[in-house]
Amino acid sequence: MKKQQDVTNETKNSFIISFCKLYMKKPIEKISIRELTDTAGYNRTTFYNYFSDIYDVLDHIENSSIRYVKQNIIIDIKKENPSKQFINTFLNIYENWESYIKVLLSNQNSAHFKDRLKKELFNSCMDTFNLPKNNIRAEYILDFYLSAIISVISRWIRNQSEMTSLEMANLLEDMLTNNIFTKIDNYIKKEKTLSK
């Protein structure tokens, strides 16, 4: 029974990995089931044992990724020093889900996933911090932070040569714990000092 489950997971993962490779190169509308099954090395019948269509594969990846991100972030924001924990969480998520995160955040159709991710994290954070549903200021602040974090991570994924994952995690933590305008002002002053 265990061996059969392993084979089932391996087959399903083969379709997912193949989908990610194709989705990085072309929009989902241009990916055919035949192309996906050829890339994965399986036939169409096997594909339909796991997924109903190409969009079902994307939904599976999005749902799994959102669930994983939520579980890890919510666990860490409940800890004593959530901003410090953020570095470890970010690195853990990125290292374990790198290929999926890259596909979902750097693809030309990533706006849909970003919106879903932000909505899920928003609701989880509201619940975790016990924020009242009618606290408009808290909602705007949380919306701002989540939008900024997702946007910065998306940009970094598209331009990874600019900094390492640890540098990005430290930058995000710094932005979360310090006033953003103070940080910008400090960088400007530092640049002026260096240029003299």
CSV table of C-alpha atoms in Angstrom, one decimal:
chain,number,residue,atom,x,y,z
A,1,MET,CA,0.0,0.0,0.0
A,2,LYS,CA,2.8,2.4,0.9
A,3,LYS,CA,4.7,1.7,-2.3
A,4,GLN,CA,1.5,2.3,-4.4
A,5,GLN,CA,1.0,5.7,-2.6
A,6,ASP,CA,4.7,6.6,-3.3
A,7,VAL,CA,4.1,5.8,-7.0
A,8,THR,CA,0.9,7.8,-7.1
A,9,ASN,CA,2.7,10.8,-5.5
A,10,GLU,CA,5.6,10.5,-7.8
A,11,THR,CA,3.3,10.4,-10.9
A,12,LYS,CA,1.3,13.4,-9.7
A,13,ASN,CA,4.5,15.3,-8.9
A,14,SER,CA,5.8,14.5,-12.4
A,15,PHE,CA,2.8,16.3,-13.9
A,16,ILE,CA,3.2,19.2,-11.6
A,17,ILE,CA,6.9,19.7,-12.3
A,18,SER,CA,6.4,19.4,-16.0
A,19,PHE,CA,3.6,21.9,-15.8
A,20,CYS,CA,5.9,24.3,-14.0
A,21,LYS,CA,8.5,24.0,-16.7
A,22,LEU,CA,6.0,24.7,-19.4
A,23,TYR,CA,4.2,27.5,-17.5
A,24,MET,CA,7.5,29.4,-17.1
A,25,LYS,CA,7.9,29.5,-20.9
A,26,LYS,CA,4.3,30.1,-22.0
A,27,PRO,CA,0.8,31.2,-20.8
A,28,ILE,CA,-1.5,28.5,-19.6
A,29,GLU,CA,-3.8,28.9,-22.7
A,30,LYS,CA,-0.9,27.7,-24.8
A,31,ILE,CA,-0.2,24.5,-22.8
A,32,SER,CA,-1.9,21.4,-24.2
A,33,ILE,CA,-2.5,18.2,-22.2
A,34,ARG,CA,-0.6,16.4,-24.9
A,35,GLU,CA,2.4,18.6,-24.4
A,36,LEU,CA,2.2,18.2,-20.7
A,37,THR,CA,1.9,14.4,-20.8
A,38,ASP,CA,4.8,14.2,-23.3
A,39,THR,CA,6.9,16.3,-21.0
A,40,ALA,CA,6.0,14.2,-18.0
A,41,GLY,CA,6.4,10.9,-19.8
A,42,TYR,CA,2.9,9.6,-19.2
A,43,ASN,CA,-0.2,9.2,-21.3
A,44,ARG,CA,-3.5,11.3,-21.2
A,45,THR,CA,-5.4,8.6,-19.3
A,46,THR,CA,-2.9,8.8,-16.5
A,47,PHE,CA,-3.1,12.6,-16.5
A,48,TYR,CA,-6.9,12.4,-16.1
A,49,ASN,CA,-6.5,10.1,-13.1
A,50,TYR,CA,-5.0,13.1,-11.2
A,51,PHE,CA,-6.4,16.3,-12.9
A,52,SER,CA,-9.5,17.3,-14.8
A,53,ASP,CA,-7.6,19.8,-17.1
A,54,ILE,CA,-4.6,22.1,-17.3
A,55,TYR,CA,-6.3,24.7,-15.0
A,56,ASP,CA,-6.8,22.0,-12.4
A,57,VAL,CA,-3.0,21.5,-12.2
A,58,LEU,CA,-2.5,25.3,-11.7
A,59,ASP,CA,-5.2,25.3,-9.0
A,60,HIS,CA,-3.6,22.4,-7.2
A,61,ILE,CA,-0.2,24.2,-7.2
A,62,GLU,CA,-1.8,27.5,-6.0
A,63,ASN,CA,-3.9,25.8,-3.3
A,64,SER,CA,-0.9,23.8,-2.0
A,65,SER,CA,1.4,26.8,-2.0
A,66,ILE,CA,-1.1,29.1,-0.2
A,67,ARG,CA,-1.8,26.4,2.4
A,68,TYR,CA,2.0,25.9,3.0
A,69,VAL,CA,2.7,29.6,3.2
A,70,LYS,CA,-0.2,30.3,5.5
A,71,GLN,CA,0.6,27.4,7.9
A,72,ASN,CA,4.2,28.5,8.2
A,73,ILE,CA,3.6,32.3,8.5
A,74,ILE,CA,0.8,31.9,11.0
A,75,ILE,CA,2.9,29.6,13.2
A,76,ASP,CA,5.7,32.2,13.3
A,77,ILE,CA,3.7,35.4,13.7
A,78,LYS,CA,2.3,33.8,16.9
A,79,LYS,CA,5.8,33.6,18.4
A,80,GLU,CA,7.3,36.2,20.7
A,81,ASN,CA,9.4,38.1,18.0
A,82,PRO,CA,7.5,37.6,14.7
A,83,SER,CA,9.7,39.9,12.7
A,84,LYS,CA,12.8,37.9,13.6
A,85,GLN,CA,10.9,34.7,12.9
A,86,PHE,CA,10.0,36.1,9.5
A,87,ILE,CA,13.5,35.5,8.2
A,88,ASN,CA,13.5,31.9,9.0
A,89,THR,CA,10.0,31.4,7.7
A,90,PHE,CA,10.8,33.2,4.4
A,91,LEU,CA,14.0,31.2,3.9
A,92,ASN,CA,12.2,27.9,4.7
A,93,ILE,CA,9.3,28.6,2.4
A,94,TYR,CA,11.6,29.7,-0.4
A,95,GLU,CA,14.0,26.8,-0.1
A,96,ASN,CA,11.2,24.2,0.1
A,97,TRP,CA,8.9,25.6,-2.5
A,98,GLU,CA,11.3,27.6,-4.7
A,99,SER,CA,10.1,26.1,-8.1
A,100,TYR,CA,6.4,26.7,-7.3
A,101,ILE,CA,6.9,30.2,-5.9
A,102,LYS,CA,8.9,31.2,-8.9
A,103,VAL,CA,6.3,29.9,-11.3
A,104,LEU,CA,3.4,31.5,-9.3
A,105,LEU,CA,5.0,34.9,-8.6
A,106,SER,CA,7.1,35.6,-11.7
A,107,ASN,CA,4.7,34.4,-14.5
A,108,GLN,CA,3.0,37.0,-16.6
A,109,ASN,CA,-0.3,35.7,-15.2
A,110,SER,CA,0.8,36.0,-11.5
A,111,ALA,CA,-1.7,38.7,-10.6
A,112,HIS,CA,-4.4,36.1,-9.9
A,113,PHE,CA,-2.2,34.2,-7.5
A,114,LYS,CA,-0.9,37.3,-5.8
A,115,ASP,CA,-4.5,38.4,-5.1
A,116,ARG,CA,-5.5,35.0,-3.8
A,117,LEU,CA,-2.4,34.8,-1.6
A,118,LYS,CA,-2.9,38.3,-0.2
A,119,LYS,CA,-6.6,37.6,0.6
A,120,GLU,CA,-5.8,34.3,2.4
A,121,LEU,CA,-2.9,35.9,4.4
A,122,PHE,CA,-5.1,38.9,5.1
A,123,ASN,CA,-7.9,36.8,6.6
A,124,SER,CA,-5.4,34.7,8.6
A,125,CYS,CA,-3.6,37.7,10.0
A,126,MET,CA,-6.9,39.3,11.0
A,127,ASP,CA,-7.9,36.2,12.8
A,128,THR,CA,-4.5,35.6,14.4
A,129,PHE,CA,-4.1,39.1,15.7
A,130,ASN,CA,-7.8,39.1,16.8
A,131,LEU,CA,-8.5,42.3,14.9
A,132,PRO,CA,-12.1,43.3,14.7
A,133,LYS,CA,-13.6,43.0,11.2
A,134,ASN,CA,-14.7,46.6,11.3
A,135,ASN,CA,-11.3,48.1,12.1
A,136,ILE,CA,-10.7,50.0,8.8
A,137,ARG,CA,-7.3,51.4,9.9
A,138,ALA,CA,-6.0,47.9,10.7
A,139,GLU,CA,-7.3,46.5,7.5
A,140,TYR,CA,-5.5,49.3,5.4
A,141,ILE,CA,-2.3,48.8,7.3
A,142,LEU,CA,-2.4,45.0,6.9
A,143,ASP,CA,-3.3,45.4,3.2
A,144,PHE,CA,-0.4,47.8,2.7
A,145,TYR,CA,2.1,45.4,4.3
A,146,LEU,CA,0.9,42.3,2.5
A,147,SER,CA,0.9,44.1,-0.8
A,148,ALA,CA,4.4,45.4,-0.3
A,149,ILE,CA,5.8,42.1,0.8
A,150,ILE,CA,4.3,40.2,-2.1
A,151,SER,CA,5.4,42.8,-4.6
A,152,VAL,CA,9.0,43.0,-3.3
A,153,ILE,CA,9.3,39.2,-3.2
A,154,SER,CA,7.9,39.0,-6.8
A,155,ARG,CA,10.4,41.6,-8.0
A,156,TRP,CA,13.2,39.7,-6.3
A,157,ILE,CA,12.2,36.4,-7.8
A,158,ARG,CA,12.4,38.0,-11.3
A,159,ASN,CA,15.8,39.5,-10.5
A,160,GLN,CA,17.5,37.1,-8.1
A,161,SER,CA,21.0,38.1,-9.1
A,162,GLU,CA,20.5,41.4,-7.2
A,163,MET,CA,20.6,39.7,-3.8
A,164,THR,CA,20.7,36.4,-2.0
A,165,SER,CA,17.6,34.9,-0.3
A,166,LEU,CA,19.2,35.7,3.1
A,167,GLU,CA,19.7,39.4,2.0
A,168,MET,CA,16.1,39.5,0.8
A,169,ALA,CA,14.8,38.0,4.1
A,170,ASN,CA,16.9,40.6,6.1
A,171,LEU,CA,15.6,43.4,3.9
A,172,LEU,CA,12.0,42.3,4.4
A,173,GLU,CA,12.5,42.0,8.2
A,174,ASP,CA,14.0,45.5,8.2
A,175,MET,CA,11.1,46.9,6.3
A,176,LEU,CA,8.6,45.2,8.6
A,177,THR,CA,10.3,46.5,11.8
A,178,ASN,CA,11.3,50.0,10.8
A,179,ASN,CA,9.5,52.9,9.4
A,180,ILE,CA,9.9,52.8,5.6
A,181,PHE,CA,10.4,56.5,5.2
A,182,THR,CA,13.2,56.5,7.8
A,183,LYS,CA,14.8,53.6,5.9
A,184,ILE,CA,14.7,55.5,2.6
A,185,ASP,CA,16.0,58.7,4.2
A,186,ASN,CA,18.9,56.7,5.8
A,187,TYR,CA,19.8,55.1,2.4
A,188,ILE,CA,19.8,58.5,0.7
A,189,LYS,CA,22.0,60.0,3.4
A,190,LYS,CA,24.3,57.0,3.1
A,191,GLU,CA,24.6,57.3,-0.7
A,192,LYS,CA,25.3,61.0,-0.4
A,193,THR,CA,28.1,60.3,2.2
A,194,LEU,CA,29.6,57.6,-0.1
A,195,SER,CA,29.5,59.8,-3.2
A,196,LYS,CA,31.5,62.6,-1.4
